[in-house]
Structure formats: C-alpha cells, structure tokens
CSV table of C-alpha atoms in Angstrom, one decimal:
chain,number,residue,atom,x,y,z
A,1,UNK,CA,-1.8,-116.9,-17.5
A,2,UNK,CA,-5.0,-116.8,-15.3
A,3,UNK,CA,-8.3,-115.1,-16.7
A,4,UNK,CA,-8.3,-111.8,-14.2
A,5,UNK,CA,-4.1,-111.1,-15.4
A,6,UNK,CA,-5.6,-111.5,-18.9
A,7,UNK,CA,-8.3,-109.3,-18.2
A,8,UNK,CA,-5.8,-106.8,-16.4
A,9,UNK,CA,-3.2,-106.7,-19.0
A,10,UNK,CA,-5.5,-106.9,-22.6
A,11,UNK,CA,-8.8,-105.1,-21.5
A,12,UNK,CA,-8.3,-102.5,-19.1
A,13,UNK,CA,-5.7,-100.5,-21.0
A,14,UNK,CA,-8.4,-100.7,-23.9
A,15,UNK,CA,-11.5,-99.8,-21.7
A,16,UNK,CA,-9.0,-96.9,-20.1
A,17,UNK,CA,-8.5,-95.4,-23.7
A,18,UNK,CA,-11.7,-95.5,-25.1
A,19,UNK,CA,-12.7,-93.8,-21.9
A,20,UNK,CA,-10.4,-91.5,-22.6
A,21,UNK,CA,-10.6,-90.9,-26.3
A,22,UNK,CA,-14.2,-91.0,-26.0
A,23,UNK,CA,-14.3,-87.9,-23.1
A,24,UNK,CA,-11.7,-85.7,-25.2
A,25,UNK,CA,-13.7,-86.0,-28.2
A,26,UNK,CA,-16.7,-85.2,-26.0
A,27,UNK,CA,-14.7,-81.7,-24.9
A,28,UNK,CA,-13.3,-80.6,-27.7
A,29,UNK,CA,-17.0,-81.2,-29.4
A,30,UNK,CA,-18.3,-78.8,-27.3
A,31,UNK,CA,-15.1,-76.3,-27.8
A,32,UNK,CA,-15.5,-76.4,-31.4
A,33,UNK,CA,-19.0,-75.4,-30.8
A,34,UNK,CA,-18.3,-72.4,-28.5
A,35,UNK,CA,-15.7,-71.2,-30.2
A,36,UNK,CA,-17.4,-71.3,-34.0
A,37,UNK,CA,-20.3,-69.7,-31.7
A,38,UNK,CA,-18.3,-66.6,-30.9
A,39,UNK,CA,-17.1,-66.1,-33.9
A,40,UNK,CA,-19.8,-66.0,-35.5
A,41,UNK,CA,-21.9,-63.7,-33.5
A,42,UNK,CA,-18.0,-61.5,-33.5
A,43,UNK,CA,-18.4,-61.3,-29.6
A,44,UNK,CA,-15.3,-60.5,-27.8
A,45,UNK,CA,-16.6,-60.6,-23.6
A,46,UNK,CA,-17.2,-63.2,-22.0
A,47,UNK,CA,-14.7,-65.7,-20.4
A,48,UNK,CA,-13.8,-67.5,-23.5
A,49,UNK,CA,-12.4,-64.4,-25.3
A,50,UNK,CA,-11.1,-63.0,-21.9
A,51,UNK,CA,-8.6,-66.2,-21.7
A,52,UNK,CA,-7.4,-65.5,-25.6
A,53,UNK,CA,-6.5,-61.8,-24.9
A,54,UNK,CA,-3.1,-60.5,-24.1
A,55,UNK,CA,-2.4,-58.9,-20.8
A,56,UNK,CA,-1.6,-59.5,-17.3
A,57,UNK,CA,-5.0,-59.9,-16.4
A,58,UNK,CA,-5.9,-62.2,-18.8
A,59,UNK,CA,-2.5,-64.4,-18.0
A,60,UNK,CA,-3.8,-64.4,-14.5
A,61,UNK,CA,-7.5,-65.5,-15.1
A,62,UNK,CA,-5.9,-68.3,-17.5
A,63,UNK,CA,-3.2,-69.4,-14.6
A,64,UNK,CA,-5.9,-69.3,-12.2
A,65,UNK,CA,-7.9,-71.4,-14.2
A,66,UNK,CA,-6.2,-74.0,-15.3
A,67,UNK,CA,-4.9,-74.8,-11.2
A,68,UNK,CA,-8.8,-74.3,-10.4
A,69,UNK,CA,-9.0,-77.2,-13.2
A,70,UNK,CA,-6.5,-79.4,-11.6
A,71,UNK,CA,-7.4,-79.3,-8.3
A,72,UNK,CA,-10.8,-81.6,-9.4
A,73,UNK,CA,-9.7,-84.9,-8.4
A,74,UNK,CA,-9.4,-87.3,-10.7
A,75,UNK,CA,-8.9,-86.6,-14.5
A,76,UNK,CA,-11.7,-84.5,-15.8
A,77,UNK,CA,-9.9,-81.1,-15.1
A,78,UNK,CA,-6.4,-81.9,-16.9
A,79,UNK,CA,-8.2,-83.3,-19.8
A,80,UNK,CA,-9.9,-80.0,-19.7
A,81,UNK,CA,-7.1,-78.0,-19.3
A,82,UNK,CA,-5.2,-80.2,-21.8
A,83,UNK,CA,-7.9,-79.6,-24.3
A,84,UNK,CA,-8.2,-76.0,-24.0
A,85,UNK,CA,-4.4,-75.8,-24.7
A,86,UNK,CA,-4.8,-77.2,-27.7
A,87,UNK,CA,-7.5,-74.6,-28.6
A,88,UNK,CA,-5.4,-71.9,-27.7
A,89,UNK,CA,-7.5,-70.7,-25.3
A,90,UNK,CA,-4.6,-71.5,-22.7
A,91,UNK,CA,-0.9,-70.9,-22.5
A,92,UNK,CA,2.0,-73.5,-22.1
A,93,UNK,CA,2.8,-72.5,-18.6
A,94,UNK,CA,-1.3,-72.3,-17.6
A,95,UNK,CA,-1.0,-76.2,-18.6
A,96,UNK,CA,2.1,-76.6,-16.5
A,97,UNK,CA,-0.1,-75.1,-13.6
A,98,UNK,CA,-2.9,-77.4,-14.3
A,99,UNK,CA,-0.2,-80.6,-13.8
A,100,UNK,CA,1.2,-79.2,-10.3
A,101,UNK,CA,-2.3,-79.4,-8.6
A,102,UNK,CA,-3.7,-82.3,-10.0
A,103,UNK,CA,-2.8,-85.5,-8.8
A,104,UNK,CA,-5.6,-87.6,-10.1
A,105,UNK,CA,-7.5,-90.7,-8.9
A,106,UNK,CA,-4.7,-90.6,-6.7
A,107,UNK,CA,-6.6,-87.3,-4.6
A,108,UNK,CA,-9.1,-89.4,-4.1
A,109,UNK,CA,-7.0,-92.1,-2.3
A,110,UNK,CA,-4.9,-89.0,-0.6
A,111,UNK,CA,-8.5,-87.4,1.0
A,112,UNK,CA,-9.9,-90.4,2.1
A,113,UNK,CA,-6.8,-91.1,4.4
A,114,UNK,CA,-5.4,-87.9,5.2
A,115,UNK,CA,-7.7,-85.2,4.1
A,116,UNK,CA,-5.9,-82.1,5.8
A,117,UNK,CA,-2.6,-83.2,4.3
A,118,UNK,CA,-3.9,-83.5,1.0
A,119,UNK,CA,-5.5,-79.8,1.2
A,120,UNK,CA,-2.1,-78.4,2.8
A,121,UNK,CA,-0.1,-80.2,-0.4
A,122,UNK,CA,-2.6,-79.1,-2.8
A,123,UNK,CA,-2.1,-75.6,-1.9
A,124,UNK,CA,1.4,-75.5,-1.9
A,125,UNK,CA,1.3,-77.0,-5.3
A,126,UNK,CA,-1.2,-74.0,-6.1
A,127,UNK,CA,1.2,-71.5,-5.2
A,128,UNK,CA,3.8,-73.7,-6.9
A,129,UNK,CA,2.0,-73.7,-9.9
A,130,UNK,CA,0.9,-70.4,-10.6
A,131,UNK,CA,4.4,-69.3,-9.9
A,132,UNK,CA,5.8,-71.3,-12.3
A,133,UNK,CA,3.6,-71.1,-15.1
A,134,UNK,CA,4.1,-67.1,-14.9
A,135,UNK,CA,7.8,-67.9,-15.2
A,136,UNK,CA,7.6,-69.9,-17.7
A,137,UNK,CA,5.4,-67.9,-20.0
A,138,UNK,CA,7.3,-65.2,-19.6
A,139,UNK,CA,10.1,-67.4,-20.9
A,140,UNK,CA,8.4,-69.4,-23.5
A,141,UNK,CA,5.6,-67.2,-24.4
A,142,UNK,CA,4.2,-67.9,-27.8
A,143,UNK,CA,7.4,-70.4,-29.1
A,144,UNK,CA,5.6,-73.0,-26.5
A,145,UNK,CA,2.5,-73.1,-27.6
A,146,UNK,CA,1.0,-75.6,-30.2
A,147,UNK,CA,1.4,-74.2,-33.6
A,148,UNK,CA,-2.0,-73.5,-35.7
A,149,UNK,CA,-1.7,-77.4,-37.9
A,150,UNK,CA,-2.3,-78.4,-34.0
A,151,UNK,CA,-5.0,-76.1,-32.9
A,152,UNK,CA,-8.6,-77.7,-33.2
A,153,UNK,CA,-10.5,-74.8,-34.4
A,154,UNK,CA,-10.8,-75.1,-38.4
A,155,UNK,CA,-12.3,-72.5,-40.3
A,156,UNK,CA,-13.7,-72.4,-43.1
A,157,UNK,CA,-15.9,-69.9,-46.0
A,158,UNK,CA,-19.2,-71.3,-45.4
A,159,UNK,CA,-18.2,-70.7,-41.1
A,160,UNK,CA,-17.7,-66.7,-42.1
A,161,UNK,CA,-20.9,-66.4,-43.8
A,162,UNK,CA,-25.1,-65.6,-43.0
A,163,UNK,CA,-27.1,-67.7,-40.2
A,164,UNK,CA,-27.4,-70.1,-42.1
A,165,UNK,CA,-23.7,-71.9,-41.2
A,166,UNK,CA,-24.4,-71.3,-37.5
A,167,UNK,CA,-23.5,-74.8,-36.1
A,168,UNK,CA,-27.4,-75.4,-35.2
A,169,UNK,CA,-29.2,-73.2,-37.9
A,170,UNK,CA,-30.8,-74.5,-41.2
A,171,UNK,CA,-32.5,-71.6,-42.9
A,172,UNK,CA,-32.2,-67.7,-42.7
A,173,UNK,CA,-33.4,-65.3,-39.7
A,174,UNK,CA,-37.0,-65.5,-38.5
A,175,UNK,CA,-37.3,-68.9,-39.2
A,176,UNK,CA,-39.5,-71.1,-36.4
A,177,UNK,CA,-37.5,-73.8,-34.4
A,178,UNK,CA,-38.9,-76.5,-36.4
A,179,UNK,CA,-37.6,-74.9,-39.8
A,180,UNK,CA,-34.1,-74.9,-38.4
A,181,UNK,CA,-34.3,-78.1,-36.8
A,182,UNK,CA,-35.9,-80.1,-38.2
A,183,UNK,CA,-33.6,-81.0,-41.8
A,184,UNK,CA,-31.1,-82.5,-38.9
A,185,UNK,CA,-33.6,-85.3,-38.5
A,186,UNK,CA,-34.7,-85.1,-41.7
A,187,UNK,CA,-31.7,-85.6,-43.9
A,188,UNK,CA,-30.4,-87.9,-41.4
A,189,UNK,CA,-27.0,-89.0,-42.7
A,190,UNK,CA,-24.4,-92.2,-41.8
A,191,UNK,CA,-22.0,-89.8,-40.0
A,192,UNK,CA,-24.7,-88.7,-37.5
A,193,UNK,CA,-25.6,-92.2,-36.9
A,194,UNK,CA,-22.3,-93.5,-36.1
A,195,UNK,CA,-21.9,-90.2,-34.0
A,196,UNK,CA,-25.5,-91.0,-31.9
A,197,UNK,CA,-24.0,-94.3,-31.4
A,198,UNK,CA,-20.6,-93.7,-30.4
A,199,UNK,CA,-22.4,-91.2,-27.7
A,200,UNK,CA,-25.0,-93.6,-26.4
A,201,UNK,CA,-22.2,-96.8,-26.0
A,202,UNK,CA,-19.8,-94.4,-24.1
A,203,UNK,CA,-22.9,-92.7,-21.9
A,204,UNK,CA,-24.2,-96.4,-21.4
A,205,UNK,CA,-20.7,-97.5,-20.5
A,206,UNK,CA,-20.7,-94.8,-17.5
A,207,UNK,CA,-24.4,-95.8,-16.4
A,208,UNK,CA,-23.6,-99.9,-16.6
A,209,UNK,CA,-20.1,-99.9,-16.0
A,210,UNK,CA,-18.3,-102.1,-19.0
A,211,UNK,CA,-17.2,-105.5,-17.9
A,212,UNK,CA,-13.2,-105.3,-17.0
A,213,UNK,CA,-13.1,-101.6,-17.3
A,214,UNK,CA,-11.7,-99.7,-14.3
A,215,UNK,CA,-11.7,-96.3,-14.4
A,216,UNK,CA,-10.9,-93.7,-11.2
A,217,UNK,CA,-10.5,-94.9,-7.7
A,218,UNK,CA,-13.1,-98.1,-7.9
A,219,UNK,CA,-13.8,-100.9,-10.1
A,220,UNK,CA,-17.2,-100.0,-12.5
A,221,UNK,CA,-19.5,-103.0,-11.8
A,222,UNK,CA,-23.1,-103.0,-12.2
A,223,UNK,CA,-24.3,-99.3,-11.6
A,224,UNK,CA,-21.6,-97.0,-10.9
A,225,UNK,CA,-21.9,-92.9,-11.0
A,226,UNK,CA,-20.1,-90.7,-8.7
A,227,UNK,CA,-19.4,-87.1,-9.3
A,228,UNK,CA,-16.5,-87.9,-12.6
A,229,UNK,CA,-18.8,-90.2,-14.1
A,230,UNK,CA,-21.8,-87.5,-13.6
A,231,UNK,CA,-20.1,-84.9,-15.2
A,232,UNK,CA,-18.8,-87.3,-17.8
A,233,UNK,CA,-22.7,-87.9,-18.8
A,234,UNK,CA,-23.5,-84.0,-18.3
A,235,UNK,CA,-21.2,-83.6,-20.8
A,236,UNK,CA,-21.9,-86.2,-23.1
A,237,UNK,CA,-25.4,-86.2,-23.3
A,238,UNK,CA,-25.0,-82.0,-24.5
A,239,UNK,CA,-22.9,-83.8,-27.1
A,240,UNK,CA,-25.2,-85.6,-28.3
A,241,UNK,CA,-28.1,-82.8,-28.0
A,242,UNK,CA,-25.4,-81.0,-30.2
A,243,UNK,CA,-25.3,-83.8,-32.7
A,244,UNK,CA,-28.7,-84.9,-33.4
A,245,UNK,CA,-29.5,-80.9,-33.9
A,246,UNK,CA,-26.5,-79.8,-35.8
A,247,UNK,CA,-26.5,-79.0,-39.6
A,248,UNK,CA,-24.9,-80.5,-41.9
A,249,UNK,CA,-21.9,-78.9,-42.6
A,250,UNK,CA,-21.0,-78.7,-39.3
A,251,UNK,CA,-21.5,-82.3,-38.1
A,252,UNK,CA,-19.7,-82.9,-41.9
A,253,UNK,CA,-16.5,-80.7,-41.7
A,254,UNK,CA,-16.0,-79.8,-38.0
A,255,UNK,CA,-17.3,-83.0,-35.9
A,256,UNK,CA,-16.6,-85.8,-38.9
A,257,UNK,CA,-14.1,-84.8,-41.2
A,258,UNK,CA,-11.9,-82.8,-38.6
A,259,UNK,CA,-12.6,-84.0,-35.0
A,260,UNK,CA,-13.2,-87.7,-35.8
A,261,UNK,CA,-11.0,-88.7,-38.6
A,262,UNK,CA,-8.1,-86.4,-38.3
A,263,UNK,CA,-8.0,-86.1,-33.8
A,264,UNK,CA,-9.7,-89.6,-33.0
A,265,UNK,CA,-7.0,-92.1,-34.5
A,266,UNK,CA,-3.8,-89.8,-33.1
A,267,UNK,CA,-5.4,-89.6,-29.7
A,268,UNK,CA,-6.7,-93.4,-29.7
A,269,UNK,CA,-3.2,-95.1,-31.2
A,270,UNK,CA,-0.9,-93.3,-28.6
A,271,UNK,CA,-2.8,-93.3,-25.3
A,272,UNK,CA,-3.5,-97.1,-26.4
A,273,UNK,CA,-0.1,-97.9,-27.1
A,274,UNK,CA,1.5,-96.1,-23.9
A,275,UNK,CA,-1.4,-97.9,-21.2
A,276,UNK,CA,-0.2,-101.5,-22.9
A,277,UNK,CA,2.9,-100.5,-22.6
A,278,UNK,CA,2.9,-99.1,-18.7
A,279,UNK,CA,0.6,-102.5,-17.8
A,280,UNK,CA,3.0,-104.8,-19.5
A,281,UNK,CA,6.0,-103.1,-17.3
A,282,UNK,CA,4.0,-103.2,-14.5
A,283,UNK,CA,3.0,-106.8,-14.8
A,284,UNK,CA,6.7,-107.4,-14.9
A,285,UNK,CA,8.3,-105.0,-12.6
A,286,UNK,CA,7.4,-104.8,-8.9
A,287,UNK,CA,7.6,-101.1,-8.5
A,288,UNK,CA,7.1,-101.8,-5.1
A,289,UNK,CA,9.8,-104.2,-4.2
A,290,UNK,CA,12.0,-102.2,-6.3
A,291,UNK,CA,11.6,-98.9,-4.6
A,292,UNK,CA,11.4,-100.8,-0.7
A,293,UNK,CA,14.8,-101.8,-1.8
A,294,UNK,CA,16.5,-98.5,-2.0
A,295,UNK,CA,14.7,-97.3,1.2
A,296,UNK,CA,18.0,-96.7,2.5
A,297,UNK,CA,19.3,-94.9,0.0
A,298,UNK,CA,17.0,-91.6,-0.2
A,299,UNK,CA,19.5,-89.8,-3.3
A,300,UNK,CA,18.4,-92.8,-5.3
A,301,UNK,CA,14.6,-92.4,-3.4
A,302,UNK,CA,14.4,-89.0,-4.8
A,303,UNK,CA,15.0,-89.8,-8.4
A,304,UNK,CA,12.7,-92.8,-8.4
A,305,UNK,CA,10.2,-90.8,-7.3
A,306,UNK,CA,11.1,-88.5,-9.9
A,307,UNK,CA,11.3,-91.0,-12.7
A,308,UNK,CA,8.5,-92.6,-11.9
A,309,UNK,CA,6.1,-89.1,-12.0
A,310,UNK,CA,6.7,-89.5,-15.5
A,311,UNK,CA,4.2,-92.6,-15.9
A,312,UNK,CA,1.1,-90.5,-17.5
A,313,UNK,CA,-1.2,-92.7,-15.5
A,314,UNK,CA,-2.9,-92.9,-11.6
A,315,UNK,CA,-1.9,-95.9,-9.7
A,316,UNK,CA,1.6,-95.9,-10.0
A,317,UNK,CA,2.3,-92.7,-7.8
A,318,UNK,CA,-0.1,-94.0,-5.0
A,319,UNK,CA,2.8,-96.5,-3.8
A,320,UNK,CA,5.0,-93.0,-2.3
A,321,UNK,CA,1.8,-91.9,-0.8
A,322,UNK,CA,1.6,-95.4,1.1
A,323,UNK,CA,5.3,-95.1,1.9
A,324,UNK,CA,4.9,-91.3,3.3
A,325,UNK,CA,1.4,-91.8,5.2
A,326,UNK,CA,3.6,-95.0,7.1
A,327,UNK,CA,6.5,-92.9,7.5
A,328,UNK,CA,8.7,-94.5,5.1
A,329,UNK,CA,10.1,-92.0,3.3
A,330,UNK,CA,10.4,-88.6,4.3
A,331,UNK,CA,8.5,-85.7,2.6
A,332,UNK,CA,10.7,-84.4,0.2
A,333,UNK,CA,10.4,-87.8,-1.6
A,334,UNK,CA,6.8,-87.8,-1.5
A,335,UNK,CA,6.6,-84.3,-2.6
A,336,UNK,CA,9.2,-84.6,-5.5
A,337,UNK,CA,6.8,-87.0,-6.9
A,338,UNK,CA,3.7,-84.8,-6.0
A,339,UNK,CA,5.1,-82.6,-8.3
A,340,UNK,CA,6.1,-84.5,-11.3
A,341,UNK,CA,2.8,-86.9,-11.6
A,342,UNK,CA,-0.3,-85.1,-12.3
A,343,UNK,CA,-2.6,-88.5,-13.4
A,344,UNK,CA,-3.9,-88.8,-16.8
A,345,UNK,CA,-3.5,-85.0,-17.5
A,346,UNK,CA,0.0,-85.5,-19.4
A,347,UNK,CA,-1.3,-88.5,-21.2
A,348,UNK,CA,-3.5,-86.6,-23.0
A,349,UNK,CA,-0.5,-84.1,-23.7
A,350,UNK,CA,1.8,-86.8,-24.9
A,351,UNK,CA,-1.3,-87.7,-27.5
A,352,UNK,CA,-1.6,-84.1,-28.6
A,353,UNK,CA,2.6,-83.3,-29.0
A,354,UNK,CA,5.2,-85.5,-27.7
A,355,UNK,CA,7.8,-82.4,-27.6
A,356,UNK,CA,5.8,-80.7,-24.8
A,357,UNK,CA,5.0,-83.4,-23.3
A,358,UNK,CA,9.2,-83.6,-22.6
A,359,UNK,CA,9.2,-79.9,-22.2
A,360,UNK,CA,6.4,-80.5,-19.7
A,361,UNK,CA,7.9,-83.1,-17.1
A,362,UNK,CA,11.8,-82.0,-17.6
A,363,UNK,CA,10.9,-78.4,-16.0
A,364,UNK,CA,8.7,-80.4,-13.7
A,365,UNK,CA,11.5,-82.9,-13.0
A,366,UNK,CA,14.2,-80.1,-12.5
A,367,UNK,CA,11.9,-78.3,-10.2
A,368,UNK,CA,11.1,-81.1,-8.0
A,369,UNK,CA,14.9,-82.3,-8.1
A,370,UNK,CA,15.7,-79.1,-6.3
A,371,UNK,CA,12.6,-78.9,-4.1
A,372,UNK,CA,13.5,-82.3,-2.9
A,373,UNK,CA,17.0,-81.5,-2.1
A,374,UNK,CA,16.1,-78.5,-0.4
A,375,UNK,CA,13.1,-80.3,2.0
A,376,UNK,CA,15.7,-83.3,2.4
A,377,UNK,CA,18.3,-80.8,4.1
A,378,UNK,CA,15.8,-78.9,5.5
A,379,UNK,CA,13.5,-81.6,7.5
C-alpha cells in the first residue's frame, strides 16, 4: 500500500476525531459554564432559559434556532445544536431541524458551483425542517429526549451554595480580582495542566494545520484559517481563559471528573471507530462506480441516495451533487439525499445515543422516500 493510502486510511480518520472530540469538549465546556452561571445567580431571562421553557414561543425560538444553526456550512452549527440537545436546552425535533438544513463541508462545495441553487435548497429544507420538528415534538415530546444520566449538566452541594463555588470565584463577595484569581495559578494542579495543554495542541493544530489531517472543504497545510477554523480558535481560546481562571472544584468535578473522563472516551471511541470504519468501506467500495451503474434505474437511485445519507460524514454525499449539477440524476434523487445527510452533525448524535441517532435518520429516510417519489412523478 503506497504512503498517501496509508496516510488516508490510518491518519485522517484519527486527525478527523480528535478534531471532533476536541471542538465538543470545547462546547460543552463553555455550556457547563453558562448553565452553572445561571443557576447560580437563579436568573430565568435571557435566551438560555427562554429555550428551556415550555410554550409555543419558546418551541418556536428553539426550532428557529437550531435550522439558524444548521444552515452554517460546515460542521460547527450541528455540533452546536447536537450539544445543546444533550444539555436539554433543545428538543428532539429542534435537532431534527438542525440536520434538514445542514449539509456540511458539502455547502461549501454546493455555493461555490451553484450558489442560487444551494440558497433555494437550503430554504426549502428550512421550511422542511421547522415543519417537521413541530410535528415531531408534538409526537415525541419529552419520551425523545435524552434522559437526565445523558444530560451534561451535573450538580452538586458545593454548586448550590455562597460565591464562593461560582465557577471563577475563590473567596467571598468584595474580594479584589487578584484574591479570586489568583489561587487558580497558585495551586496549580496536574488536571489544569493536561487541560492548558490539550487546548494549546488543538488551537496550534487549527493555526499550523497537523500533517495528514483534512478537515472541511480543503486540505490544512501550513497556515490555514478560514471562517470554521476562526470560530473554532474563538472558542477555544475562551476555553482556555475559562481553564487557567477556574477554581478548583469546578475544573475538578465539572471539567475533569465529569466532562473529560466520563464524555471524552464515549465521544472519542465511537466517532473513531465509525470514521475507520466508513474509510475502510470507502477504500474498498467505489461509491461512485456503484451508483453510475444504476443510473438507469432511478427506484434503486432513490434508495441509494437514501442509504447512503446515512454515512455521518461530508464527502460521501458530494458524489449526487456532481451527478445533479451534470444532469445525471434528476432532482428528486438529489434532494432525497439532501434530506437524509446533514455532515458531521449525526456523528456526533450517534456518539451521544445510538437509539436517536436511528430515530433520527429513519423519520428522515421515510420523509425523503416520499418526497422523492412525489418530485420523481412530479418533474
């Protein structure tokens, strides 16, 4: 096997999941920030508590929300939306409106060649997907959302009491900024280092680029930062603000012993395992030549594209968007698979709970089945 199918099959999918694992740790440090934030001071406005309220207004801003969140190309908004489900800050069917308008790296590709297309698609996937995620709420409701051993958000005595447990206080009210800050970098303990560390690799990795990582629409070699990878350092460079200034017992129980060693492995093993295992059946099936095959056959068309939506990945879906933009295939193919694939948003899902991640793509699948059926008569 040559050096750059080595390289392809053993370090990308590693490079791809650290990348990932390394951003969703990033998020859900922040969340658990917020959130304990909130608490603590007992506010209930703003838009955090707005989105865990009941009410038709408060479905709505969550709905509207989470497609605002997929409609960022690339993967930051699903991992986002993805992450906030998991905090309970947004319902099943908000998530399933985050997966109809994302599509990815692959939106990259789509405005690049046909810009107007891509914004006509995206907004019927909008309406698609708020639709549909009212629906299914309304049917689901509660019984779909991640029970409270899933939720991220761990309490705990020492969370409920004075100033002293707020996530960056060290000492009671009135004390200066270097009283509360400075024990952080006094007491200065293995778990913040490791936590500096991991930051700065993953923030130098977005800088740099990493040698046979590819991430997003282009390779990262030498100096590489578009608008993902900007926000990506945004983000983590607050995280590691938040770190170095944190007290103890939050960096200890909410960052170290909850985030890291209970979230980390689970979301590392299985977006790992599923990336070497969706290179390895690339590197052996020609997608390509396998789909150009059945041309002629558009029932069998339909459910590949179908089938294939289920690949929690960018890169695979991009081959009906060639086929489409050359006339190929007519739309309902393409838009069957538009609607199952949403990118790396569902690969995060499948890490958090492999039953909704099924729940997830089966309505998908069912609705695009009928969509495409109906544009195939229709056009």
């Amino acid at each position: 096997m040559h050096g750059e199918s080595w390289s392809h099959i053993y370090l990308e999918p590693l490079w791809e999941t650290l990348h990932v694992t390394f951003f969703v740790m990033v998020v859900m440090m922040l969340m658990e920030f917020v959130e304990l934030y909130r608490m603590r001071r007992k506010k209930d406005s703003g838009w955090i508590a707005q989105m865990q309220g009941r009410g038709a207004g408060r479905h709505g801003l969550q709905l509207l929300m989470a497609a605002a969140l997929g409609l960022i190309p690339g993967c930051v908004g699903g991992f986002m939306a993805v992450s906030l489900y998991a905090h309970r800050m947004l319902s099943f069917g908000a998530v399933l409106t985050a997966s109809f308008t994302a599509l990815g790296d692959d939106a990259f590709r789509m405005l690049a060649s046909e810009p107007w297309l891509t914004l006509k698609v995206e907004a019927i996937l909008f309406g698609m997907g708020m639709l549909f995620g009212w629906i299914v709420d309304k049917i689901g409701g509660e019984r779909w959302q991640l029970g409270s051993k899933a939720c991220h958000i761990e309490l705990h005595d020492a969370d409920q009491e004075g100033d002293g447990h707020h996530p960056h206080a060290h000492k009671e009210n009135g004390a200066t900024a270097t009283d509360r800050y400075w024990p952080a970098l006094k007491d200065w303990s293995f778990a913040r280092t490791l936590l500096v560390v991991l930051l700065l690799f993953y923030m130098a990795s977005l800088l740099g680029g990493v040698p046979g990582h590819e991430h997003g629409h282009e390779a990262a070699h030498g100096f590489h930062l578009d608008f993902e990878n900007g926000l990506f350092l945004l983000l983590s460079l607050t995280a590691l603000i938040l770190v170095i200034f944190s007290n103890e017992h939050f960096l200890q129980e909410h960052l170290w012993n909850h985030l890291l060693k209970k979230h980390f492995p689970s979301i590392f093993l299985w977006t790992l395992g599923t990336l070497y295992l969706i290179t390895l059946l690339q590197h052996h099936i020609d997608l390509g030549a396998w789909v150009s095959a059945d041309l002629s056959h558009i029932g069998l068309m339909l459910l590949a594209a179908i089938l294939i939506g289920w690949i929690p990945q960018s890169g695979p879906h991009y081959l009906f968007i060639q086929l489409y933009f050359t006339s190929a295939i007519p739309f309902g193919v393409f838009f069957a698979n538009a609607i199952v694939q949403d990118g790396h948003t569902s690969l995060l899902l499948l890490a958090e709970s492999r039953r909704r991640y099924v729940l997830l793509k089966s309505l998908k699948s069912l609705i695009a089945l009928v969509c495409g059926i109906a544009l195939l008569y229709l056009m």
